[in-house]
Each structure stands twice: as C-alpha cells, then as structure tokens.
Amino acid sequence: MSFNTYFDLNDGLKIPAIGYGTWLSDDEEQLEKAIDAALEVGYRHIDGAYVYQNENVIGRVLQKWFSSGKLKREDIFLTTKLPPSGMRPEHVQKFIKESLAALQVDYVDLYLVHVPFGLKYVEGTLYPTSDDGKSDYDANTDHVAIWKAMEELVSLGLTKSIGVSNFNKDQIQRILDNSEIPPCNLQVEHHAYLQQKDLVRFCKENKIVVTAYSPLGSPGLSKLGRETPDLMGHPVVNEIAKKYNKSAAQVLLKHIIQTGIVAIPKSTNPERLRQNIDIFDFSLSDEDLQTMNDLDQNLRILDFKFLFKGIENHPEYPFKELV
Ligand SMILES: NC(=O)c1ccc[n+]([C@@H]2O[C@H](COP(=O)([O-])OP(=O)(O)OC[C@H]3O[C@@H](n4cnc5c(N)ncnc54)[C@H](OP(=O)(O)O)[C@@H]3O)[C@@H](O)[C@H]2O)c1
C-alpha cells in the first residue's frame, strides 16, 4: 500500500497530504504504540507541538525506527510549533532547540508559529495566569520580529520550512509584506462545518499550503469538557460513505485532501488510525464534493477562549468576528 501523496510547498519541498496528529495524546504508553502503528501502516508525516508535551514520545519511537534502519530521517516529515509563551524573537531558538532535543533530531521539516498571540514567559509554566485566573498575555507580540527569528532557523538548518498556525488573513499579509522567506504553510481548524473558503482562497493565491487541523471535528475535546458537533454521525456524510464503502471519517478526510488541503487526523486507536490514511483508493464525485462543500456552517470549535481565559482581548487575537 502506498500513501505517498504530497503537496508542493512554495520553498520547493513536499508535504505528505495526510499527517498523524498528536494533540491530547497524553498517555505515553498508548501514544508510543499508536505512533508505531502509524508508521507501520504508512504515515510519514507527524504533527507535534511543544505545548502537547509529548515530543519525547515521538522522539523515542522515531529513534527506534531510525536506529533499526527501518526508516531514515529523510523519510519522515516532522512538524512542531513555537509555543505561545515563546512569542518573542529571543525565545524562538530556545524553544526549537528544546523541541529538537525531545524529538531526538537535528532538524524539523516544518516549524510553525503556533498562535498569533503571545503569552508572558514564566519559567516552569506554559500557561501563565494572573491572580484573577485570566491568561497572562503579552500584548506586545511583534510578528515581524518573530518571523525574522523564524527565518534565521532556516539558515541555521534547524528547520527546513517555516509557517504559521491560527493566523488570519491580515496577520499573514503582514508577514508576507515583511519577509524574505514567505510562510509555506498555514495550519488552521478546517472541517466540513468550518471550510474557511475565503482564507483558503487567499492562501492559494499566495502559494501557501493549508493544513486542516481537527479535520474530524475534534470529538476528543469532550475530554476537556468542550461540546463538539458530531461530524462523523452526520446523515449526509454517512450516506456518501455508504456509497463508496468507506467510513464517515474517511469521507471527511477525503473531502479535505481532494480540495488540495493537508489533513492531520489524530487517533491513538490502531484500527481508526489505519482507516484515516486508507483514503487513496477512491475519489469523491463532483456531485458528492459539492454536497460536502454545502455542509459548511462557519462553525468554529477551537476559538482558544476556553483554553486561554480572556485571550479575545489580546490585540492579535485572530478570530475577532466571533468575539
Ligand atoms: N495548530 C493548532 O492550533 C492545532 C489545534 C488543534 C489540533 N491540531 C493538530 O491537529 C490534530 C488533529 O486535530 P484534533 O486532534 O483536534 O481532532 P481530530 O483529528 O478532528 O479528531 C480526533 C478525535 O477523533 C477520534 N477519531 C479519530 N479517527 C477516528 C475515526 N476514524 N473514527 C472515529 N473516531 C475517530 C479520535 O479518537 P481516538 O484517538 O480514540 O481514535 C479523537 O478523539 C491534532 O492532534 C494536532 O496535531 C493543531
């Protein structure tokens, strides 16, 4: 079975269309087994982040595969992200170096600015809060200066490519206007209920590949007490799935990649993670693609307000239309 379908990045590199998501995978033993299973079934793209606090597990599994000779470093597309508390130029190298050490690699393939808003840097915590329980943010987040530091990572060989996550159009445009290396990737929430058509069009015009996070609607967020829409239970998605003899998850993912967008579903269940990459043997018809396009409701699940109390008041909070 070959799942090596890639999209071209604007810096000449290639990103595999399906990646393995690792957020909310906090059981080390379970994650270790799951990454093993993911590599066995053909995943070659892993999406991590400093704040997921599990890069050491990814590193351990990769090291095992590299040292046994089953895989070479260059076979894997590895992404990680600058945390919100590292959002100042002097912290960019510190955080990527910590990620590289945990991942046990000399470079990542893609380093993303995780969010456009910065939190204060407080030793020993990733989520500083003030006495009133609100997120202790740093209002002076300077994207242009941070981007310069991101560009330096490329010349130092610490990452091959650089991009952003959760940035809106204006924030991306500011980087485009002030960069030597334009962002090659935007990672944002994207699924049947939030298709972000305007933002995706803007990215295509600017040669920025979009990566869809929470492509299945992030049902695991219920762990954090967050209600999520049941995309995989949607009757229309299930009707289409039946037609192709596929699961609802497979149709949701195929819809994304068939429109030229990378998807990074998370599963620590071996059968489900196998299913999520087994989507290269069918194509949705134009009519079914249109039916999927029509499910869009502009419904955002991850607005960050429940993770960072009061963050909507940060000058760089990206989702102003929802405040
Ligand atoms: N840049 C950012 O700010 C950002 C934000 C959010 C996410 N992300 C990235 O995107 C990745 C994916 O997003 P996500 O984790 O929010 O949500 P998701 O991939 O949409 O959904 C994951 C949830 O769906 C379940 N699931 C997976 N495959 C399934 C299948 N075939 N059938 C039924 N259930 C299935 C998983 O449970 P099991 O594990 O039990 O299968 C898990 O609870 C993250 O892991 C992370 O790497 C990035």
mmCIF file of C-alpha atoms and ligand atoms in Angstrom:
data_model
loop_
_atom_site.group_PDB
_atom_site.id
_atom_site.type_symbol
_atom_site.label_atom_id
_atom_site.label_comp_id
_atom_site.label_asym_id
_atom_site.label_seq_id
_atom_site.Cartn_x
_atom_site.Cartn_y
_atom_site.Cartn_z
ATOM 1 C CA MET A 1 0.000 0.000 0.000
ATOM 2 C CA SER A 2 1.388 3.410 -0.845
ATOM 3 C CA PHE A 3 0.087 6.575 0.731
ATOM 4 C CA ASN A 4 2.780 8.865 -0.570
ATOM 5 C CA THR A 5 0.616 11.640 -1.918
ATOM 6 C CA TYR A 6 2.262 15.015 -1.414
ATOM 7 C CA PHE A 7 1.502 18.673 -1.918
ATOM 8 C CA ASP A 8 4.211 21.074 -3.136
ATOM 9 C CA LEU A 9 5.338 23.792 -0.741
ATOM 10 C CA ASN A 10 6.438 27.202 -2.076
ATOM 11 C CA ASP A 11 10.039 26.553 -0.939
ATOM 12 C CA GLY A 12 10.436 23.516 -3.193
ATOM 13 C CA LEU A 13 9.774 20.893 -0.508
ATOM 14 C CA LYS A 14 6.851 18.498 -0.329
ATOM 15 C CA ILE A 15 4.381 17.797 2.473
ATOM 16 C CA PRO A 16 2.514 14.476 2.727
ATOM 17 C CA ALA A 17 -1.235 15.009 2.295
ATOM 18 C CA ILE A 18 -2.105 13.055 5.443
ATOM 19 C CA GLY A 19 -0.286 13.555 8.711
ATOM 20 C CA TYR A 20 -0.595 11.995 12.137
ATOM 21 C CA GLY A 21 -1.958 14.427 14.799
ATOM 22 C CA THR A 22 -0.685 14.139 18.366
ATOM 23 C CA TRP A 23 -2.678 16.675 20.431
ATOM 24 C CA LEU A 24 -4.459 15.357 23.544
ATOM 25 C CA SER A 25 -2.394 12.171 23.419
ATOM 26 C CA ASP A 26 -1.151 12.308 26.985
ATOM 27 C CA ASP A 27 -0.949 8.583 27.780
ATOM 28 C CA GLU A 28 2.700 7.909 26.875
ATOM 29 C CA GLU A 29 2.408 4.154 26.507
ATOM 30 C CA GLN A 30 -0.703 4.441 24.349
ATOM 31 C CA LEU A 31 0.885 7.136 22.162
ATOM 32 C CA GLU A 32 4.078 5.147 21.735
ATOM 33 C CA LYS A 33 2.135 2.121 20.497
ATOM 34 C CA ALA A 34 -0.015 4.347 18.288
ATOM 35 C CA ILE A 35 2.954 6.064 16.584
ATOM 36 C CA ASP A 36 4.493 2.655 15.997
ATOM 37 C CA ALA A 37 1.244 1.504 14.429
ATOM 38 C CA ALA A 38 1.003 4.724 12.400
ATOM 39 C CA LEU A 39 4.486 4.250 10.935
ATOM 40 C CA GLU A 40 3.691 0.577 10.217
ATOM 41 C CA VAL A 41 0.601 1.479 8.180
ATOM 42 C CA GLY A 42 2.400 4.180 6.202
ATOM 43 C CA TYR A 43 2.163 7.567 7.920
ATOM 44 C CA ARG A 44 5.262 9.581 7.067
ATOM 45 C CA HIS A 45 4.139 12.958 8.428
ATOM 46 C CA ILE A 46 3.801 13.652 12.151
ATOM 47 C CA ASP A 47 2.287 16.822 13.556
ATOM 48 C CA GLY A 48 3.548 17.761 17.004
ATOM 49 C CA ALA A 49 3.897 20.861 19.155
ATOM 50 C CA TYR A 50 5.937 21.969 22.134
ATOM 51 C CA VAL A 51 2.721 22.542 24.106
ATOM 52 C CA TYR A 52 1.436 18.992 23.525
ATOM 53 C CA GLN A 53 4.201 17.926 25.909
ATOM 54 C CA ASN A 54 4.681 14.576 24.219
ATOM 55 C CA GLU A 55 7.512 15.275 21.772
ATOM 56 C CA ASN A 56 9.726 12.962 23.839
ATOM 57 C CA VAL A 57 7.443 10.040 22.918
ATOM 58 C CA ILE A 58 7.569 10.909 19.214
ATOM 59 C CA GLY A 59 11.363 11.169 19.510
ATOM 60 C CA ARG A 60 11.644 7.797 21.235
ATOM 61 C CA VAL A 61 9.649 5.976 18.571
ATOM 62 C CA LEU A 62 11.407 7.696 15.669
ATOM 63 C CA GLN A 63 14.798 6.920 17.149
ATOM 64 C CA LYS A 64 13.841 3.240 17.344
ATOM 65 C CA TRP A 65 12.817 3.233 13.679
ATOM 66 C CA PHE A 66 15.925 5.143 12.574
ATOM 67 C CA SER A 67 18.418 3.059 14.533
ATOM 68 C CA SER A 68 16.913 -0.217 13.329
ATOM 69 C CA GLY A 69 17.310 1.049 9.754
ATOM 70 C CA LYS A 70 13.580 0.644 9.024
ATOM 71 C CA LEU A 71 13.348 4.354 8.264
ATOM 72 C CA LYS A 72 15.745 7.165 7.513
ATOM 73 C CA ARG A 73 15.334 10.688 8.888
ATOM 74 C CA GLU A 74 14.556 11.992 5.422
ATOM 75 C CA ASP A 75 11.623 9.567 5.101
ATOM 76 C CA ILE A 76 9.698 11.488 7.755
ATOM 77 C CA PHE A 77 8.064 14.914 7.556
ATOM 78 C CA LEU A 78 8.123 16.242 11.095
ATOM 79 C CA THR A 79 6.306 19.384 12.206
ATOM 80 C CA THR A 80 6.444 21.164 15.521
ATOM 81 C CA LYS A 81 5.445 24.598 16.795
ATOM 82 C CA LEU A 82 6.665 27.612 18.733
ATOM 83 C CA PRO A 83 4.557 27.820 21.930
ATOM 84 C CA PRO A 84 2.511 30.957 22.800
ATOM 85 C CA SER A 85 4.856 31.662 25.715
ATOM 86 C CA GLY A 86 7.812 31.739 23.286
ATOM 87 C CA MET A 87 6.405 34.553 21.161
ATOM 88 C CA ARG A 88 9.378 36.881 21.139
ATOM 89 C CA PRO A 89 12.438 36.782 18.875
ATOM 90 C CA GLU A 90 14.910 35.894 21.613
ATOM 91 C CA HIS A 91 12.890 32.792 22.546
ATOM 92 C CA VAL A 92 12.483 31.253 19.111
ATOM 93 C CA GLN A 93 15.810 29.377 19.083
ATOM 94 C CA LYS A 94 15.480 28.285 22.705
ATOM 95 C CA PHE A 95 12.119 26.613 22.049
ATOM 96 C CA ILE A 96 13.002 24.929 18.769
ATOM 97 C CA LYS A 97 16.177 23.553 20.348
ATOM 98 C CA GLU A 98 14.157 22.092 23.227
ATOM 99 C CA SER A 99 11.767 20.524 20.724
ATOM 100 C CA LEU A 100 14.649 19.102 18.665
ATOM 101 C CA ALA A 101 16.204 17.603 21.789
ATOM 102 C CA ALA A 102 12.914 15.949 22.795
ATOM 103 C CA LEU A 103 12.317 14.723 19.241
ATOM 104 C CA GLN A 104 15.940 13.457 19.048
ATOM 105 C CA VAL A 105 16.501 15.005 15.616
ATOM 106 C CA ASP A 106 18.818 17.697 14.227
ATOM 107 C CA TYR A 107 16.073 19.480 12.299
ATOM 108 C CA VAL A 108 12.344 19.516 11.798
ATOM 109 C CA ASP A 109 10.774 19.732 8.373
ATOM 110 C CA LEU A 110 8.308 22.428 9.335
ATOM 111 C CA TYR A 111 8.322 24.864 12.235
ATOM 112 C CA LEU A 112 5.109 26.814 12.782
ATOM 113 C CA VAL A 113 4.265 29.812 14.913
ATOM 114 C CA HIS A 114 1.503 28.040 16.854
ATOM 115 C CA VAL A 115 -0.782 31.031 17.525
ATOM 116 C CA PRO A 116 -0.589 34.739 16.675
ATOM 117 C CA PHE A 117 -0.939 35.893 20.298
ATOM 118 C CA GLY A 118 1.873 35.771 22.834
ATOM 119 C CA LEU A 119 1.716 34.821 26.499
ATOM 120 C CA LYS A 120 4.173 36.117 29.084
ATOM 121 C CA TYR A 121 7.262 33.964 29.536
ATOM 122 C CA VAL A 122 7.211 32.489 33.023
ATOM 123 C CA GLU A 123 9.781 29.792 33.852
ATOM 124 C CA GLY A 124 8.094 26.481 34.670
ATOM 125 C CA THR A 125 4.678 27.095 33.137
ATOM 126 C CA LEU A 126 3.317 27.061 29.619
ATOM 127 C CA TYR A 127 0.065 28.751 30.582
ATOM 128 C CA PRO A 128 0.766 31.684 32.908
ATOM 129 C CA THR A 129 -2.317 33.211 34.541
ATOM 130 C CA SER A 130 -2.862 36.348 36.601
ATOM 131 C CA ASP A 131 -4.495 36.412 40.037
ATOM 132 C CA ASP A 132 -7.978 36.687 38.510
ATOM 133 C CA GLY A 133 -7.411 33.392 36.615
ATOM 134 C CA LYS A 134 -7.118 35.133 33.257
ATOM 135 C CA SER A 135 -4.419 34.227 30.792
ATOM 136 C CA ASP A 136 -1.360 36.376 31.465
ATOM 137 C CA TYR A 137 -0.714 37.515 27.951
ATOM 138 C CA ASP A 138 1.977 39.647 26.395
ATOM 139 C CA ALA A 139 0.195 42.371 24.424
ATOM 140 C CA ASN A 140 3.382 43.383 22.575
ATOM 141 C CA THR A 141 3.529 40.442 20.209
ATOM 142 C CA ASP A 142 5.707 41.531 17.273
ATOM 143 C CA HIS A 143 5.061 39.183 14.356
ATOM 144 C CA VAL A 144 7.622 40.785 12.073
ATOM 145 C CA ALA A 145 10.459 40.405 14.596
ATOM 146 C CA ILE A 146 9.399 36.837 15.414
ATOM 147 C CA TRP A 147 9.304 35.982 11.715
ATOM 148 C CA LYS A 148 12.873 37.259 11.273
ATOM 149 C CA ALA A 149 13.910 34.840 14.022
ATOM 150 C CA MET A 150 11.960 32.069 12.259
ATOM 151 C CA GLU A 151 13.839 32.806 9.015
ATOM 152 C CA GLU A 152 17.113 32.513 10.891
ATOM 153 C CA LEU A 153 16.155 28.954 11.920
ATOM 154 C CA VAL A 154 16.150 28.004 8.240
ATOM 155 C CA SER A 155 19.639 29.403 7.662
ATOM 156 C CA LEU A 156 20.846 27.604 10.797
ATOM 157 C CA GLY A 157 19.436 24.330 9.432
ATOM 158 C CA LEU A 158 17.169 23.795 12.449
ATOM 159 C CA THR A 159 14.088 23.595 10.248
ATOM 160 C CA LYS A 160 13.622 23.143 6.507
ATOM 161 C CA SER A 161 10.403 25.140 6.177
ATOM 162 C CA ILE A 162 8.522 27.745 8.192
ATOM 163 C CA GLY A 163 4.864 28.626 8.501
ATOM 164 C CA VAL A 164 2.112 29.859 10.767
ATOM 165 C CA SER A 165 -0.923 28.473 12.507
ATOM 166 C CA ASN A 166 -4.184 30.142 13.554
ATOM 167 C CA PHE A 167 -3.218 33.398 11.788
ATOM 168 C CA ASN A 168 -5.925 35.353 9.977
ATOM 169 C CA LYS A 169 -5.580 36.952 6.529
ATOM 170 C CA ASP A 170 -4.361 40.340 7.801
ATOM 171 C CA GLN A 171 -1.751 38.710 10.012
ATOM 172 C CA ILE A 172 -0.479 36.537 7.146
ATOM 173 C CA GLN A 173 -0.399 39.533 4.807
ATOM 174 C CA ARG A 174 1.745 41.451 7.334
ATOM 175 C CA ILE A 175 4.255 38.588 7.303
ATOM 176 C CA LEU A 176 4.192 38.356 3.505
ATOM 177 C CA ASP A 177 4.906 42.085 3.306
ATOM 178 C CA ASN A 178 7.863 41.831 5.679
ATOM 179 C CA SER A 179 9.541 38.536 4.895
ATOM 180 C CA GLU A 180 12.443 37.185 2.936
ATOM 181 C CA ILE A 181 11.039 33.675 3.260
ATOM 182 C CA PRO A 182 7.258 33.702 2.863
ATOM 183 C CA PRO A 183 5.290 31.246 5.010
ATOM 184 C CA CYS A 184 4.785 27.984 3.124
ATOM 185 C CA ASN A 185 2.029 26.619 5.307
ATOM 186 C CA LEU A 186 -0.971 27.756 7.327
ATOM 187 C CA GLN A 187 -2.353 25.262 9.815
ATOM 188 C CA VAL A 188 -5.918 26.104 10.847
ATOM 189 C CA GLU A 189 -9.094 24.481 12.050
ATOM 190 C CA HIS A 190 -10.792 23.106 8.950
ATOM 191 C CA HIS A 191 -13.537 20.513 8.608
ATOM 192 C CA ALA A 192 -16.931 20.071 6.965
ATOM 193 C CA TYR A 193 -18.525 22.672 9.281
ATOM 194 C CA LEU A 194 -15.677 25.220 9.015
ATOM 195 C CA GLN A 195 -14.325 25.187 5.487
ATOM 196 C CA GLN A 196 -12.755 28.676 5.629
ATOM 197 C CA LYS A 197 -13.269 29.187 1.887
ATOM 198 C CA ASP A 198 -12.128 32.818 1.838
ATOM 199 C CA LEU A 199 -8.967 32.104 3.839
ATOM 200 C CA VAL A 200 -8.186 29.036 1.700
ATOM 201 C CA ARG A 201 -8.587 31.105 -1.488
ATOM 202 C CA PHE A 202 -6.242 33.762 -0.054
ATOM 203 C CA CYS A 203 -3.657 31.085 0.773
ATOM 204 C CA LYS A 204 -3.876 29.531 -2.689
ATOM 205 C CA GLU A 205 -3.352 32.971 -4.265
ATOM 206 C CA ASN A 206 -0.243 33.388 -2.104
ATOM 207 C CA LYS A 207 1.108 29.847 -2.655
ATOM 208 C CA ILE A 208 0.593 28.856 0.964
ATOM 209 C CA VAL A 209 -0.471 25.240 1.508
ATOM 210 C CA VAL A 210 -3.284 24.916 4.056
ATOM 211 C CA THR A 211 -3.271 22.158 6.662
ATOM 212 C CA ALA A 212 -6.588 21.211 8.247
ATOM 213 C CA TYR A 213 -6.455 20.574 11.963
ATOM 214 C CA SER A 214 -9.386 18.978 13.786
ATOM 215 C CA PRO A 215 -10.454 17.510 10.396
ATOM 216 C CA LEU A 216 -12.906 15.142 12.076
ATOM 217 C CA GLY A 217 -14.386 17.827 14.329
ATOM 218 C CA SER A 218 -12.113 17.084 17.313
ATOM 219 C CA PRO A 219 -14.522 14.854 19.277
ATOM 220 C CA GLY A 220 -11.700 14.181 21.781
ATOM 221 C CA LEU A 221 -12.187 17.725 23.092
ATOM 222 C CA SER A 222 -15.040 16.354 25.188
ATOM 223 C CA LYS A 223 -12.171 15.260 27.499
ATOM 224 C CA LEU A 224 -11.734 18.967 28.277
ATOM 225 C CA GLY A 225 -15.472 19.451 28.797
ATOM 226 C CA ARG A 226 -15.954 21.007 25.377
ATOM 227 C CA GLU A 227 -19.037 20.132 23.308
ATOM 228 C CA THR A 228 -18.256 19.317 19.676
ATOM 229 C CA PRO A 229 -20.502 18.740 16.646
ATOM 230 C CA ASP A 230 -20.928 15.109 15.564
ATOM 231 C CA LEU A 231 -19.499 15.319 12.040
ATOM 232 C CA MET A 232 -18.914 11.570 11.815
ATOM 233 C CA GLY A 233 -22.568 10.986 12.741
ATOM 234 C CA HIS A 234 -23.888 13.383 10.096
ATOM 235 C CA PRO A 235 -26.506 11.535 7.947
ATOM 236 C CA VAL A 236 -25.317 13.119 4.672
ATOM 237 C CA VAL A 237 -21.672 12.166 5.342
ATOM 238 C CA ASN A 238 -22.775 8.627 6.214
ATOM 239 C CA GLU A 239 -24.886 8.353 3.087
ATOM 240 C CA ILE A 240 -21.881 9.291 0.940
ATOM 241 C CA ALA A 241 -19.661 6.913 2.946
ATOM 242 C CA LYS A 242 -22.015 4.023 2.261
ATOM 243 C CA LYS A 243 -21.868 4.700 -1.467
ATOM 244 C CA TYR A 244 -18.056 4.324 -1.521
ATOM 245 C CA ASN A 245 -17.963 1.560 1.094
ATOM 246 C CA LYS A 246 -15.894 3.826 3.344
ATOM 247 C CA SER A 247 -16.386 5.237 6.844
ATOM 248 C CA ALA A 248 -17.686 8.725 7.621
ATOM 249 C CA ALA A 249 -14.183 9.678 8.862
ATOM 250 C CA GLN A 250 -12.674 8.576 5.539
ATOM 251 C CA VAL A 251 -15.149 10.718 3.584
ATOM 252 C CA LEU A 252 -14.489 13.762 5.793
ATOM 253 C CA LEU A 253 -10.734 13.381 5.245
ATOM 254 C CA LYS A 254 -11.029 12.665 1.525
ATOM 255 C CA HIS A 255 -13.117 15.787 1.075
ATOM 256 C CA ILE A 256 -10.290 17.832 2.585
ATOM 257 C CA ILE A 257 -7.389 16.375 0.645
ATOM 258 C CA GLN A 258 -9.319 16.266 -2.614
ATOM 259 C CA THR A 259 -9.600 20.053 -2.364
ATOM 260 C CA GLY A 260 -5.802 20.336 -2.086
ATOM 261 C CA ILE A 261 -5.603 20.674 1.696
ATOM 262 C CA VAL A 262 -3.429 18.587 4.034
ATOM 263 C CA ALA A 263 -5.281 16.785 6.869
ATOM 264 C CA ILE A 264 -3.744 15.715 10.169
ATOM 265 C CA PRO A 265 -6.280 13.499 11.985
ATOM 266 C CA LYS A 266 -5.410 12.304 15.476
ATOM 267 C CA SER A 267 -6.143 8.786 16.654
ATOM 268 C CA THR A 268 -4.446 6.562 19.161
ATOM 269 C CA ASN A 269 -6.652 3.649 18.122
ATOM 270 C CA PRO A 270 -4.789 1.338 15.682
ATOM 271 C CA GLU A 271 -7.858 0.489 13.607
ATOM 272 C CA ARG A 272 -9.012 4.095 13.335
ATOM 273 C CA LEU A 273 -5.578 5.490 12.513
ATOM 274 C CA ARG A 274 -5.212 2.860 9.779
ATOM 275 C CA GLN A 275 -8.600 3.834 8.397
ATOM 276 C CA ASN A 276 -7.700 7.534 8.393
ATOM 277 C CA ILE A 277 -4.833 7.080 5.940
ATOM 278 C CA ASP A 278 -6.577 4.484 3.796
ATOM 279 C CA ILE A 279 -8.252 7.081 1.602
ATOM 280 C CA PHE A 280 -6.157 6.968 -1.546
ATOM 281 C CA ASP A 281 -8.123 4.290 -3.396
ATOM 282 C CA PHE A 282 -11.253 6.317 -4.122
ATOM 283 C CA SER A 283 -12.319 9.792 -5.245
ATOM 284 C CA LEU A 284 -15.475 11.691 -4.423
ATOM 285 C CA SER A 285 -17.552 12.598 -7.482
ATOM 286 C CA ASP A 286 -18.045 16.283 -8.304
ATOM 287 C CA GLU A 287 -21.596 16.000 -7.021
ATOM 288 C CA ASP A 288 -20.504 14.493 -3.688
ATOM 289 C CA LEU A 289 -17.749 17.085 -3.348
ATOM 290 C CA GLN A 290 -20.382 19.784 -3.804
ATOM 291 C CA THR A 291 -22.634 18.121 -1.220
ATOM 292 C CA MET A 292 -19.723 18.133 1.235
ATOM 293 C CA ASN A 293 -18.910 21.776 0.385
ATOM 294 C CA ASP A 294 -22.525 22.663 1.180
ATOM 295 C CA LEU A 295 -22.225 21.356 4.757
ATOM 296 C CA ASP A 296 -20.183 24.431 5.721
ATOM 297 C CA GLN A 297 -21.704 26.343 8.669
ATOM 298 C CA ASN A 298 -18.803 28.626 9.575
ATOM 299 C CA LEU A 299 -18.786 26.802 12.919
ATOM 300 C CA ARG A 300 -15.532 27.129 14.833
ATOM 301 C CA ILE A 301 -14.814 24.614 17.593
ATOM 302 C CA LEU A 302 -11.426 25.864 18.786
ATOM 303 C CA ASP A 303 -11.634 29.601 19.484
ATOM 304 C CA PHE A 304 -8.963 29.337 22.243
ATOM 305 C CA LYS A 305 -11.154 31.288 24.675
ATOM 306 C CA PHE A 306 -11.753 28.216 26.814
ATOM 307 C CA LEU A 307 -8.030 27.382 26.874
ATOM 308 C CA PHE A 308 -6.770 30.941 27.496
ATOM 309 C CA LYS A 309 -9.283 32.921 29.573
ATOM 310 C CA GLY A 310 -9.644 36.487 28.311
ATOM 311 C CA ILE A 311 -7.460 35.899 25.226
ATOM 312 C CA GLU A 312 -10.070 37.570 22.986
ATOM 313 C CA ASN A 313 -8.786 40.894 24.354
ATOM 314 C CA HIS A 314 -5.255 40.307 23.031
ATOM 315 C CA PRO A 315 -4.553 42.742 20.161
ATOM 316 C CA GLU A 316 -3.526 39.792 17.967
ATOM 317 C CA TYR A 317 -6.479 37.520 18.820
ATOM 318 C CA PRO A 318 -7.215 36.198 15.317
ATOM 319 C CA PHE A 319 -10.925 35.404 15.371
ATOM 320 C CA LYS A 320 -12.392 38.865 16.010
ATOM 321 C CA GLU A 321 -15.547 38.109 14.062
ATOM 322 C CA LEU A 322 -16.557 35.668 16.816
ATOM 323 C CA VAL A 323 -15.946 37.900 19.851
HETATM 324 N N1 LIG B 1 -2.333 24.249 15.325
HETATM 325 C C1 LIG B 1 -3.259 24.128 16.241
HETATM 326 O O1 LIG B 1 -3.592 25.071 16.980
HETATM 327 C C2 LIG B 1 -3.957 22.814 16.402
HETATM 328 C C3 LIG B 1 -5.148 22.751 17.116
HETATM 329 C C4 LIG B 1 -5.795 21.531 17.209
HETATM 330 C C5 LIG B 1 -5.250 20.398 16.604
HETATM 331 N N2 LIG B 1 -4.065 20.483 15.952
HETATM 332 C C6 LIG B 1 -3.442 19.274 15.331
HETATM 333 O O2 LIG B 1 -4.426 18.601 14.552
HETATM 334 C C7 LIG B 1 -4.564 17.268 15.015
HETATM 335 C C8 LIG B 1 -5.973 16.769 14.800
HETATM 336 O O3 LIG B 1 -6.945 17.586 15.437
HETATM 337 P P1 LIG B 1 -7.757 17.114 16.723
HETATM 338 O O4 LIG B 1 -6.934 16.163 17.485
HETATM 339 O O5 LIG B 1 -8.267 18.339 17.380
HETATM 340 O O6 LIG B 1 -9.054 16.425 16.149
HETATM 341 P P2 LIG B 1 -9.495 15.347 15.052
HETATM 342 O O7 LIG B 1 -8.352 14.728 14.393
HETATM 343 O O8 LIG B 1 -10.544 16.015 14.232
HETATM 344 O O9 LIG B 1 -10.251 14.290 15.962
HETATM 345 C C9 LIG B 1 -9.566 13.431 16.821
HETATM 346 C C10 LIG B 1 -10.601 12.630 17.604
HETATM 347 O O10 LIG B 1 -11.364 11.817 16.701
HETATM 348 C C11 LIG B 1 -11.292 10.438 17.084
HETATM 349 N N3 LIG B 1 -11.124 9.684 15.827
HETATM 350 C C12 LIG B 1 -10.017 9.699 15.022
HETATM 351 N N4 LIG B 1 -10.213 8.926 13.947
HETATM 352 C C13 LIG B 1 -11.445 8.389 14.051
HETATM 353 C C14 LIG B 1 -12.195 7.510 13.240
HETATM 354 N N5 LIG B 1 -11.719 7.023 12.106
HETATM 355 N N6 LIG B 1 -13.449 7.165 13.673
HETATM 356 C C15 LIG B 1 -13.942 7.659 14.840
HETATM 357 N N7 LIG B 1 -13.266 8.495 15.657
HETATM 358 C C16 LIG B 1 -12.025 8.879 15.268
HETATM 359 C C17 LIG B 1 -10.092 10.324 17.983
HETATM 360 O O11 LIG B 1 -10.287 9.338 18.969
HETATM 361 P P3 LIG B 1 -9.257 8.069 19.095
HETATM 362 O O12 LIG B 1 -7.897 8.637 19.332
HETATM 363 O O13 LIG B 1 -9.811 7.336 20.267
HETATM 364 O O14 LIG B 1 -9.375 7.315 17.805
HETATM 365 C C18 LIG B 1 -10.007 11.700 18.628
HETATM 366 O O15 LIG B 1 -10.833 11.761 19.764
HETATM 367 C C19 LIG B 1 -4.145 17.359 16.477
HETATM 368 O O16 LIG B 1 -3.890 16.112 17.044
HETATM 369 C C20 LIG B 1 -2.940 18.278 16.362
HETATM 370 O O17 LIG B 1 -1.813 17.544 15.889
HETATM 371 C C21 LIG B 1 -3.409 21.670 15.818
#
